[in-house]
Amino acid sequence: MKILVVDDERAIRNSLKEILADEGYEVDTAEDGAIAEEMIDKEHYDVIFCDIKMPGKDGEEVLEFVTGQGIDSAIVMISGHGDIDTAVECIKKGAFDFIQKPLDLNRILITVKNAGERTTLVKDNKVLKKKVYGQEMVGSSAALQHIRDIISKVAPTDARVLITGSNGTGKELVARSLHALSLRSAMPYVEVNCAAIPSELIESELFGHEKGSFTSAIKQHKGKFEQADGGTLFLDEIGDMSLAAQAKVLRVLQEKKLSRVGSDKDIKVDVRVVAATNKDLRAEIEKGNFREDLYHRLSVIVVKVPSLDERKEDIPELVDYFDRQICAESGKGTVPFSPEAIKALQDRSWPGNIRELRNVVERLLILGGNPVSAADVEEFF
Ligand SMILES: Nc1ncnc2c1ncn2[C@@H]1O[C@H](COP(=O)(O)OP(=O)(O)O)[C@@H](O)[C@H]1O
Ligand SMILES: [Mg+2]
């Protein structure tokens, strides 16, 4: 763990450094705020001890610098006799804690331990988030690059997005990226597969219900819209939603409020809706299965995810990615695919798209040779 000590008094710098180094921490020191900021720019510190009163840039300014840059270091203010109020103010502005002069050895060690744990938590959280939302979209084809461009432009807005494309093209991945790159990324991301929920349950699933509103409603239940408040709601397979549920969704989109099943009370929600479908919604509108007004509400931006057959040049990268992913899951080293095997895969057509490709790679890793050959592809496809 790396620690930075910022104080204009040499004696304090030295004694803190000594105490912390004795405990096995790696410690740097800075004698004023400007030097500290330069160091923080170059190095990542888990914990920063920072004096409040310093000539030039003071501790509060260093704190503002760190939080302003989004750096996840835990900052512990060092306060003298006269600046307790400022120390409290600093806590409000995002400092982790403060310690008072004269320095108390035990207090310092406890604080640094707590602060270090807090930084680790923040980091773990970021890694976890990346695992859940930031799953990579692999491929450098122009088609995929185009999708990435649209995502990066659209994500930070609150515009509703309709994602279209066949099964297995990566629509869910697009929806997650839209959330991960949005200003709502710290708020909930909630997925609903509209095709998987029986039509008589979808209203309660989306809008919640009050206790006793129907036979099996034994307690109050918050719906997905409420769960996603402040964040993003992904309505997957929206083409399979019943007309009754469509009418209710339309109301939430228009009025930004809903009522639970069995209640008249309006509940305000702030949710960005992203929807996906593999159906041709225009054709569904013609057939009377989908509301045209809802379609227009949902499709402010339409992202059409290309099929794998339209971007076969991504196959080598995808095979390599799944090879690593699948082998890592089973704790094994990767197995190479011969160039001929890759070519054989590119010559195929892929109605199941990326999902199908992943399955085929998995099968070849189990059944094929090392390296996987074109003959393996012929035999086990
Ligand atoms: N560009 C991509 N790079 C890596 N994996 C992908 C990519 N696109 C899709 N996948 C993977 O393929 C599978 C199917 O994607 P998914 O988003 O569920 O498709 P859809 O929702 O369109 O049916 C998932 O396991 C997903 O992680
Ligand atoms: Mg899907």
Short mmCIF file of C-alpha atoms and ligand atoms in Angstrom, two decimals:
data_model
loop_
_atom_site.label_atom_id
_atom_site.label_comp_id
_atom_site.label_asym_id
_atom_site.label_seq_id
_atom_site.Cartn_x
_atom_site.Cartn_y
_atom_site.Cartn_z
CA MET A 1 0.00 0.00 0.00
CA LYS A 2 1.32 3.43 -0.96
CA ILE A 3 0.91 6.48 1.21
CA LEU A 4 1.63 10.16 0.64
CA VAL A 5 2.23 12.53 3.55
CA VAL A 6 1.74 16.23 2.80
CA ASP A 7 2.78 18.71 5.48
CA ASP A 8 4.87 21.87 5.52
CA GLU A 9 6.38 20.94 8.89
CA ARG A 10 9.39 18.73 8.39
CA ALA A 11 9.03 17.19 11.87
CA ILE A 12 5.49 15.97 11.16
CA ARG A 13 6.48 14.62 7.73
CA ASN A 14 9.37 12.72 9.20
CA SER A 15 7.57 11.29 12.18
CA LEU A 16 4.57 10.15 10.14
CA LYS A 17 6.84 8.64 7.55
CA GLU A 18 8.74 6.77 10.23
CA ILE A 19 5.64 5.41 11.96
CA LEU A 20 4.07 4.26 8.71
CA ALA A 21 7.26 2.85 7.20
CA ASP A 22 7.75 0.84 10.40
CA GLU A 23 4.41 -0.80 9.69
CA GLY A 24 5.62 -1.78 6.24
CA TYR A 25 3.84 0.90 4.19
CA GLU A 26 5.58 2.60 1.31
CA VAL A 27 5.63 6.32 2.09
CA ASP A 28 6.38 9.44 0.02
CA THR A 29 6.31 12.98 1.39
CA ALA A 30 5.60 16.43 -0.02
CA GLU A 31 6.17 19.78 1.66
CA ASP A 32 3.39 21.72 -0.03
CA GLY A 33 0.17 21.35 -1.95
CA ALA A 34 1.56 22.10 -5.38
CA ILE A 35 4.27 19.44 -5.09
CA ALA A 36 1.70 17.00 -3.72
CA GLU A 37 -0.57 17.52 -6.73
CA GLU A 38 2.29 16.81 -9.11
CA MET A 39 3.06 13.59 -7.27
CA ILE A 40 -0.60 12.52 -7.17
CA ASP A 41 -0.75 13.10 -10.91
CA LYS A 42 2.12 10.68 -11.51
CA GLU A 43 1.58 8.03 -8.81
CA HIS A 44 -1.40 6.29 -7.36
CA TYR A 45 -1.58 6.62 -3.58
CA ASP A 46 -4.00 4.49 -1.58
CA VAL A 47 -4.02 6.94 1.28
CA ILE A 48 -3.00 10.61 1.43
CA PHE A 49 -2.38 12.35 4.76
CA CYS A 50 -2.72 16.05 4.14
CA ASP A 51 -2.18 19.00 6.45
CA ILE A 52 -4.94 21.56 6.30
CA LYS A 53 -2.91 24.71 6.91
CA MET A 54 -0.01 25.11 4.54
CA PRO A 55 1.46 28.16 2.83
CA GLY A 56 0.55 28.29 -0.86
CA LYS A 57 -1.95 25.57 -1.80
CA ASP A 58 -3.62 24.38 1.37
CA GLY A 59 -5.07 20.99 2.29
CA GLU A 60 -8.57 21.84 1.21
CA GLU A 61 -7.33 22.70 -2.26
CA VAL A 62 -5.44 19.40 -2.51
CA LEU A 63 -8.62 17.60 -1.48
CA GLU A 64 -10.61 19.44 -4.15
CA PHE A 65 -7.97 18.54 -6.70
CA VAL A 66 -8.15 14.83 -5.87
CA THR A 67 -11.94 14.59 -5.81
CA GLY A 68 -12.20 16.79 -8.89
CA GLN A 69 -9.96 14.43 -10.86
CA GLY A 70 -11.97 11.43 -9.72
CA ILE A 71 -8.92 9.87 -8.06
CA ASP A 72 -9.96 7.14 -5.63
CA SER A 73 -7.31 7.75 -2.92
CA ALA A 74 -8.62 8.04 0.64
CA ILE A 75 -7.65 11.43 2.06
CA VAL A 76 -7.03 11.95 5.76
CA MET A 77 -6.76 15.59 6.80
CA ILE A 78 -4.27 16.59 9.48
CA SER A 79 -5.78 19.36 11.54
CA GLY A 80 -4.17 21.69 14.01
CA HIS A 81 -5.78 23.31 16.99
CA GLY A 82 -7.55 26.09 15.16
CA ASP A 83 -8.95 24.31 12.15
CA ILE A 84 -11.34 21.62 13.36
CA ASP A 85 -14.18 23.39 11.56
CA THR A 86 -12.27 23.21 8.31
CA ALA A 87 -11.58 19.52 8.96
CA VAL A 88 -15.30 18.85 9.31
CA GLU A 89 -15.92 20.86 6.16
CA CYS A 90 -13.35 18.67 4.38
CA ILE A 91 -15.20 15.51 5.42
CA LYS A 92 -18.30 16.94 3.80
CA LYS A 93 -16.28 17.53 0.67
CA GLY A 94 -15.15 13.91 0.46
CA ALA A 95 -12.19 13.51 2.83
CA PHE A 96 -12.18 10.07 4.46
CA ASP A 97 -11.30 11.21 7.99
CA PHE A 98 -9.12 13.63 9.92
CA ILE A 99 -6.54 13.28 12.66
CA GLN A 100 -5.53 15.99 15.07
CA LYS A 101 -2.18 17.34 16.12
CA PRO A 102 -0.41 16.35 18.29
CA LEU A 103 -0.41 13.06 16.43
CA ASP A 104 -1.49 9.98 18.33
CA LEU A 105 0.26 6.84 17.14
CA ASN A 106 -2.63 4.41 17.64
CA ARG A 107 -5.12 6.70 16.01
CA ILE A 108 -2.87 7.03 12.97
CA LEU A 109 -2.51 3.29 12.55
CA ILE A 110 -6.24 2.64 12.89
CA THR A 111 -7.06 5.43 10.46
CA VAL A 112 -4.60 4.24 7.85
CA LYS A 113 -5.94 0.70 8.10
CA ASN A 114 -9.54 1.85 7.66
CA ALA A 115 -8.60 4.20 4.85
CA GLY A 116 -6.71 1.44 3.05
CA GLU A 117 -9.70 -0.88 3.31
CA ARG A 118 -11.97 1.79 1.91
CA THR A 119 -9.70 2.29 -1.12
CA THR A 120 -9.58 -1.47 -1.74
CA LEU A 121 -13.38 -1.60 -1.61
CA VAL A 122 -13.69 1.20 -4.12
CA LYS A 123 -11.24 -0.55 -6.43
CA ASP A 124 -12.95 -3.96 -6.11
CA ASN A 125 -16.20 -2.28 -6.87
CA LYS A 126 -14.80 -0.82 -10.08
CA VAL A 127 -13.45 -4.22 -11.15
CA LEU A 128 -16.80 -5.86 -10.38
CA LYS A 129 -18.68 -3.22 -12.33
CA LYS A 130 -16.41 -3.80 -15.25
CA LYS A 131 -17.14 -7.51 -15.09
CA VAL A 132 -20.86 -6.98 -15.07
CA TYR A 133 -21.30 -4.07 -17.47
CA GLY A 134 -18.05 -3.47 -19.22
CA GLN A 135 -17.78 -6.85 -20.88
CA GLU A 136 -15.81 -6.06 -23.98
CA MET A 137 -17.27 -5.86 -27.43
CA VAL A 138 -14.63 -7.70 -29.35
CA GLY A 139 -13.98 -6.97 -33.03
CA SER A 140 -12.40 -4.27 -35.17
CA SER A 141 -14.65 -4.48 -38.23
CA ALA A 142 -15.96 -1.20 -39.59
CA ALA A 143 -19.49 -2.38 -38.75
CA LEU A 144 -18.68 -2.84 -35.08
CA GLN A 145 -16.64 0.35 -34.95
CA HIS A 146 -19.70 2.17 -36.22
CA ILE A 147 -21.77 0.69 -33.36
CA ARG A 148 -19.12 1.78 -30.84
CA ASP A 149 -19.20 5.32 -32.23
CA ILE A 150 -22.96 5.49 -31.88
CA ILE A 151 -22.79 4.09 -28.34
CA SER A 152 -20.24 6.65 -27.21
CA LYS A 153 -22.31 9.50 -28.65
CA VAL A 154 -25.66 8.30 -27.35
CA ALA A 155 -24.69 6.86 -23.96
CA PRO A 156 -24.17 10.15 -22.07
CA THR A 157 -27.58 11.47 -23.17
CA ASP A 158 -30.89 10.38 -21.74
CA ALA A 159 -32.28 9.50 -25.17
CA ARG A 160 -34.17 6.23 -25.40
CA VAL A 161 -32.52 3.63 -27.55
CA LEU A 162 -34.02 0.74 -29.47
CA ILE A 163 -31.51 -1.99 -30.26
CA THR A 164 -32.41 -4.26 -33.15
CA GLY A 165 -30.67 -7.32 -34.58
CA SER A 166 -30.97 -11.11 -34.77
CA ASN A 167 -30.49 -13.46 -31.87
CA GLY A 168 -26.99 -13.68 -30.50
CA THR A 169 -25.64 -10.55 -32.20
CA GLY A 170 -24.77 -8.85 -28.91
CA LYS A 171 -27.80 -6.65 -28.17
CA GLU A 172 -27.47 -7.14 -24.43
CA LEU A 173 -23.85 -6.16 -24.62
CA VAL A 174 -24.82 -2.94 -26.39
CA ALA A 175 -27.42 -2.18 -23.71
CA ARG A 176 -24.91 -2.70 -20.92
CA SER A 177 -22.33 -0.50 -22.62
CA LEU A 178 -24.94 2.24 -23.00
CA HIS A 179 -25.47 2.13 -19.24
CA ALA A 180 -21.80 1.78 -18.32
CA LEU A 181 -20.88 4.85 -20.40
CA SER A 182 -23.83 6.93 -19.24
CA LEU A 183 -24.05 9.48 -16.45
CA ARG A 184 -26.25 6.94 -14.68
CA SER A 185 -23.54 4.30 -14.44
CA ALA A 186 -23.34 4.49 -10.64
CA MET A 187 -27.09 3.89 -10.42
CA PRO A 188 -28.92 0.59 -10.97
CA TYR A 189 -28.99 -1.28 -14.26
CA VAL A 190 -32.01 -3.57 -14.40
CA GLU A 191 -32.76 -6.09 -17.14
CA VAL A 192 -36.17 -7.54 -17.94
CA ASN A 193 -36.67 -10.24 -20.51
CA CYS A 194 -40.21 -9.52 -21.65
CA ALA A 195 -40.43 -12.83 -23.54
CA ALA A 196 -39.65 -14.87 -20.43
CA ILE A 197 -42.42 -13.43 -18.24
CA PRO A 198 -45.98 -14.78 -18.61
CA SER A 199 -48.29 -12.00 -19.80
CA GLU A 200 -50.43 -12.09 -16.65
CA LEU A 201 -47.35 -11.41 -14.51
CA ILE A 202 -45.60 -8.79 -16.59
CA GLU A 203 -47.47 -5.82 -15.14
CA SER A 204 -46.60 -6.77 -11.59
CA GLU A 205 -43.03 -7.52 -12.65
CA LEU A 206 -42.59 -4.10 -14.27
CA PHE A 207 -44.69 -1.89 -12.00
CA GLY A 208 -44.84 -3.85 -8.75
CA HIS A 209 -47.89 -4.67 -6.69
CA GLU A 210 -49.45 -4.02 -3.33
CA LYS A 211 -49.99 -6.78 -0.85
CA GLY A 212 -53.21 -8.68 -1.56
CA SER A 213 -53.75 -7.17 -5.02
CA PHE A 214 -54.07 -10.69 -6.43
CA THR A 215 -54.06 -14.19 -4.94
CA SER A 216 -50.33 -14.80 -4.91
CA ALA A 217 -49.40 -11.23 -3.94
CA ILE A 218 -48.53 -12.06 -0.34
CA LYS A 219 -46.43 -9.00 0.17
CA GLN A 220 -45.74 -5.66 -1.43
CA HIS A 221 -43.36 -5.84 -4.37
CA LYS A 222 -41.34 -3.13 -6.08
CA GLY A 223 -41.39 -3.46 -9.84
CA LYS A 224 -38.43 -3.24 -12.20
CA PHE A 225 -39.18 0.39 -13.06
CA GLU A 226 -38.90 1.35 -9.40
CA GLN A 227 -35.81 -0.80 -8.93
CA ALA A 228 -34.17 1.02 -11.81
CA ASP A 229 -34.99 4.50 -10.46
CA GLY A 230 -32.15 6.87 -11.30
CA GLY A 231 -30.59 4.30 -13.60
CA THR A 232 -31.32 2.32 -16.75
CA LEU A 233 -34.04 -0.24 -17.45
CA PHE A 234 -33.31 -2.68 -20.27
CA LEU A 235 -36.49 -4.11 -21.78
CA ASP A 236 -35.21 -7.09 -23.75
CA GLU A 237 -37.45 -8.78 -26.36
CA ILE A 238 -39.90 -5.91 -26.19
CA GLY A 239 -41.64 -7.27 -29.30
CA ASP A 240 -43.03 -10.05 -27.12
CA MET A 241 -44.75 -7.75 -24.64
CA SER A 242 -48.55 -7.95 -24.39
CA LEU A 243 -50.60 -5.00 -25.66
CA ALA A 244 -51.91 -4.36 -22.14
CA ALA A 245 -48.40 -4.06 -20.74
CA GLN A 246 -47.39 -1.90 -23.71
CA ALA A 247 -50.11 0.58 -22.80
CA LYS A 248 -48.79 0.82 -19.25
CA VAL A 249 -45.19 1.22 -20.35
CA LEU A 250 -46.30 3.99 -22.66
CA ARG A 251 -47.86 5.80 -19.72
CA VAL A 252 -44.65 5.63 -17.68
CA LEU A 253 -42.65 6.98 -20.61
CA GLN A 254 -45.09 9.84 -21.15
CA GLU A 255 -45.76 10.80 -17.56
CA LYS A 256 -42.64 9.54 -15.75
CA LYS A 257 -44.84 8.03 -13.09
CA LEU A 258 -46.50 4.71 -12.44
CA SER A 259 -48.80 2.99 -10.03
CA ARG A 260 -48.34 -0.46 -8.58
CA VAL A 261 -50.89 -3.16 -9.37
CA GLY A 262 -53.64 -2.82 -6.76
CA SER A 263 -52.95 0.85 -5.99
CA ASP A 264 -54.01 4.22 -7.36
CA LYS A 265 -51.10 6.07 -5.88
CA ASP A 266 -48.70 7.59 -8.40
CA ILE A 267 -45.01 6.94 -7.92
CA LYS A 268 -42.51 9.16 -9.70
CA VAL A 269 -39.63 7.43 -11.42
CA ASP A 270 -36.62 8.66 -13.33
CA VAL A 271 -35.59 5.81 -15.59
CA ARG A 272 -33.82 5.69 -18.90
CA VAL A 273 -35.35 2.95 -21.01
CA VAL A 274 -33.30 0.96 -23.47
CA ALA A 275 -35.23 -1.69 -25.41
CA ALA A 276 -34.19 -4.51 -27.72
CA THR A 277 -35.94 -6.81 -30.14
CA ASN A 278 -35.13 -9.36 -32.80
CA LYS A 279 -38.52 -8.75 -34.41
CA ASP A 280 -39.36 -6.34 -37.17
CA LEU A 281 -41.49 -3.98 -35.08
CA ARG A 282 -42.84 -2.17 -38.15
CA ALA A 283 -44.27 -5.48 -39.36
CA GLU A 284 -45.64 -6.15 -35.86
CA ILE A 285 -47.34 -2.75 -35.94
CA GLU A 286 -48.95 -3.67 -39.28
CA LYS A 287 -50.21 -6.90 -37.76
CA GLY A 288 -51.64 -5.06 -34.76
CA ASN A 289 -49.27 -6.70 -32.28
CA PHE A 290 -47.30 -3.62 -31.36
CA ARG A 291 -48.41 -0.09 -30.55
CA GLU A 292 -47.14 2.46 -33.00
CA ASP A 293 -47.09 5.25 -30.40
CA LEU A 294 -44.90 3.14 -28.12
CA TYR A 295 -42.61 2.35 -31.01
CA HIS A 296 -42.03 6.05 -31.62
CA ARG A 297 -41.40 6.70 -27.94
CA LEU A 298 -38.82 3.94 -27.73
CA SER A 299 -36.98 4.48 -30.96
CA VAL A 300 -35.51 7.96 -30.54
CA ILE A 301 -32.22 6.33 -31.48
CA VAL A 302 -32.14 2.99 -33.30
CA VAL A 303 -28.98 0.91 -33.10
CA LYS A 304 -28.95 -1.97 -35.57
CA VAL A 305 -26.45 -4.58 -34.48
CA PRO A 306 -24.98 -6.32 -37.55
CA SER A 307 -25.14 -10.10 -37.90
CA LEU A 308 -21.92 -12.07 -37.68
CA ASP A 309 -22.22 -12.93 -41.38
CA GLU A 310 -21.94 -9.21 -42.09
CA ARG A 311 -18.65 -8.95 -40.20
CA LYS A 312 -16.82 -12.22 -40.62
CA GLU A 313 -13.51 -10.35 -40.41
CA ASP A 314 -14.13 -10.24 -36.64
CA ILE A 315 -14.07 -14.05 -36.39
CA PRO A 316 -10.32 -14.43 -35.72
CA GLU A 317 -10.46 -11.95 -32.83
CA LEU A 318 -13.64 -13.45 -31.44
CA VAL A 319 -12.26 -17.00 -31.58
CA ASP A 320 -9.14 -15.85 -29.78
CA TYR A 321 -11.25 -14.05 -27.17
CA PHE A 322 -13.54 -17.02 -26.50
CA ASP A 323 -10.56 -19.39 -26.52
CA ARG A 324 -8.98 -17.39 -23.70
CA GLN A 325 -12.23 -16.88 -21.85
CA ILE A 326 -13.29 -20.53 -21.92
CA CYS A 327 -9.83 -21.85 -21.08
CA ALA A 328 -9.45 -19.37 -18.22
CA GLU A 329 -12.81 -20.47 -16.80
CA SER A 330 -11.61 -24.06 -16.67
CA GLY A 331 -8.16 -23.01 -15.47
CA LYS A 332 -6.37 -24.31 -18.57
CA GLY A 333 -3.93 -22.73 -21.01
CA THR A 334 -5.32 -21.68 -24.39
CA VAL A 335 -5.34 -24.02 -27.39
CA PRO A 336 -4.26 -22.48 -30.69
CA PHE A 337 -6.52 -22.59 -33.77
CA SER A 338 -4.67 -23.19 -37.04
CA PRO A 339 -5.08 -20.48 -39.72
CA GLU A 340 -6.95 -23.05 -41.82
CA ALA A 341 -9.35 -23.72 -38.96
CA ILE A 342 -10.08 -20.00 -38.68
CA LYS A 343 -10.59 -19.81 -42.43
CA ALA A 344 -13.00 -22.78 -42.26
CA LEU A 345 -14.98 -20.98 -39.55
CA GLN A 346 -15.10 -17.82 -41.69
CA ASP A 347 -16.45 -19.84 -44.62
CA ARG A 348 -19.47 -20.96 -42.61
CA SER A 349 -22.66 -19.05 -42.19
CA TRP A 350 -23.74 -18.09 -38.67
CA PRO A 351 -27.50 -17.85 -38.20
CA GLY A 352 -26.97 -18.00 -34.41
CA ASN A 353 -24.36 -15.24 -34.61
CA ILE A 354 -21.86 -14.67 -31.81
CA ARG A 355 -23.66 -16.92 -29.35
CA GLU A 356 -23.36 -19.78 -31.84
CA LEU A 357 -19.70 -19.01 -32.50
CA ARG A 358 -18.95 -19.17 -28.79
CA ASN A 359 -20.63 -22.57 -28.54
CA VAL A 360 -18.69 -23.88 -31.53
CA VAL A 361 -15.38 -22.66 -30.06
CA GLU A 362 -16.23 -24.37 -26.78
CA ARG A 363 -17.07 -27.61 -28.58
CA LEU A 364 -13.84 -27.50 -30.61
CA LEU A 365 -11.78 -26.91 -27.47
CA ILE A 366 -13.26 -30.05 -25.94
CA LEU A 367 -13.35 -32.32 -28.96
CA GLY A 368 -10.69 -30.97 -31.31
CA GLY A 369 -6.94 -31.48 -31.37
CA ASN A 370 -4.13 -29.18 -30.31
CA PRO A 371 -3.93 -27.08 -32.40
CA VAL A 372 -7.56 -27.09 -33.55
CA SER A 373 -7.46 -27.93 -37.29
CA ALA A 374 -9.70 -27.34 -40.29
CA ALA A 375 -10.55 -31.06 -40.16
CA ASP A 376 -11.78 -30.59 -36.58
CA VAL A 377 -14.03 -27.78 -37.78
CA GLU A 378 -15.42 -30.04 -40.55
CA GLU A 379 -16.04 -32.88 -38.11
CA PHE A 380 -17.44 -31.10 -35.09
CA PHE A 381 -19.23 -28.07 -36.46
N1 LIG B 1 -18.73 -8.18 -29.84
C1 LIG B 1 -18.75 -9.16 -28.93
N2 LIG B 1 -17.61 -9.52 -28.32
C2 LIG B 1 -17.60 -10.51 -27.41
N3 LIG B 1 -18.66 -11.21 -27.04
C3 LIG B 1 -19.83 -10.91 -27.61
C4 LIG B 1 -19.94 -9.87 -28.58
N4 LIG B 1 -21.21 -9.79 -28.96
C5 LIG B 1 -21.87 -10.73 -28.27
N5 LIG B 1 -21.05 -11.42 -27.46
C6 LIG B 1 -21.42 -12.54 -26.60
O1 LIG B 1 -22.32 -13.36 -27.35
C7 LIG B 1 -23.40 -13.81 -26.54
C8 LIG B 1 -24.71 -13.33 -27.09
O2 LIG B 1 -24.81 -11.92 -26.94
P1 LIG B 1 -26.16 -11.23 -26.43
O3 LIG B 1 -25.84 -9.83 -26.12
O4 LIG B 1 -26.80 -12.04 -25.36
O5 LIG B 1 -27.03 -11.32 -27.77
P2 LIG B 1 -28.53 -10.93 -28.06
O6 LIG B 1 -29.06 -10.23 -26.85
O7 LIG B 1 -28.45 -10.04 -29.27
O8 LIG B 1 -29.25 -12.21 -28.36
C9 LIG B 1 -23.12 -13.31 -25.14
O9 LIG B 1 -22.43 -14.33 -24.43
C10 LIG B 1 -22.21 -12.12 -25.39
O10 LIG B 1 -21.37 -11.91 -24.27
MG MG B 2 -30.68 -11.19 -25.83
#
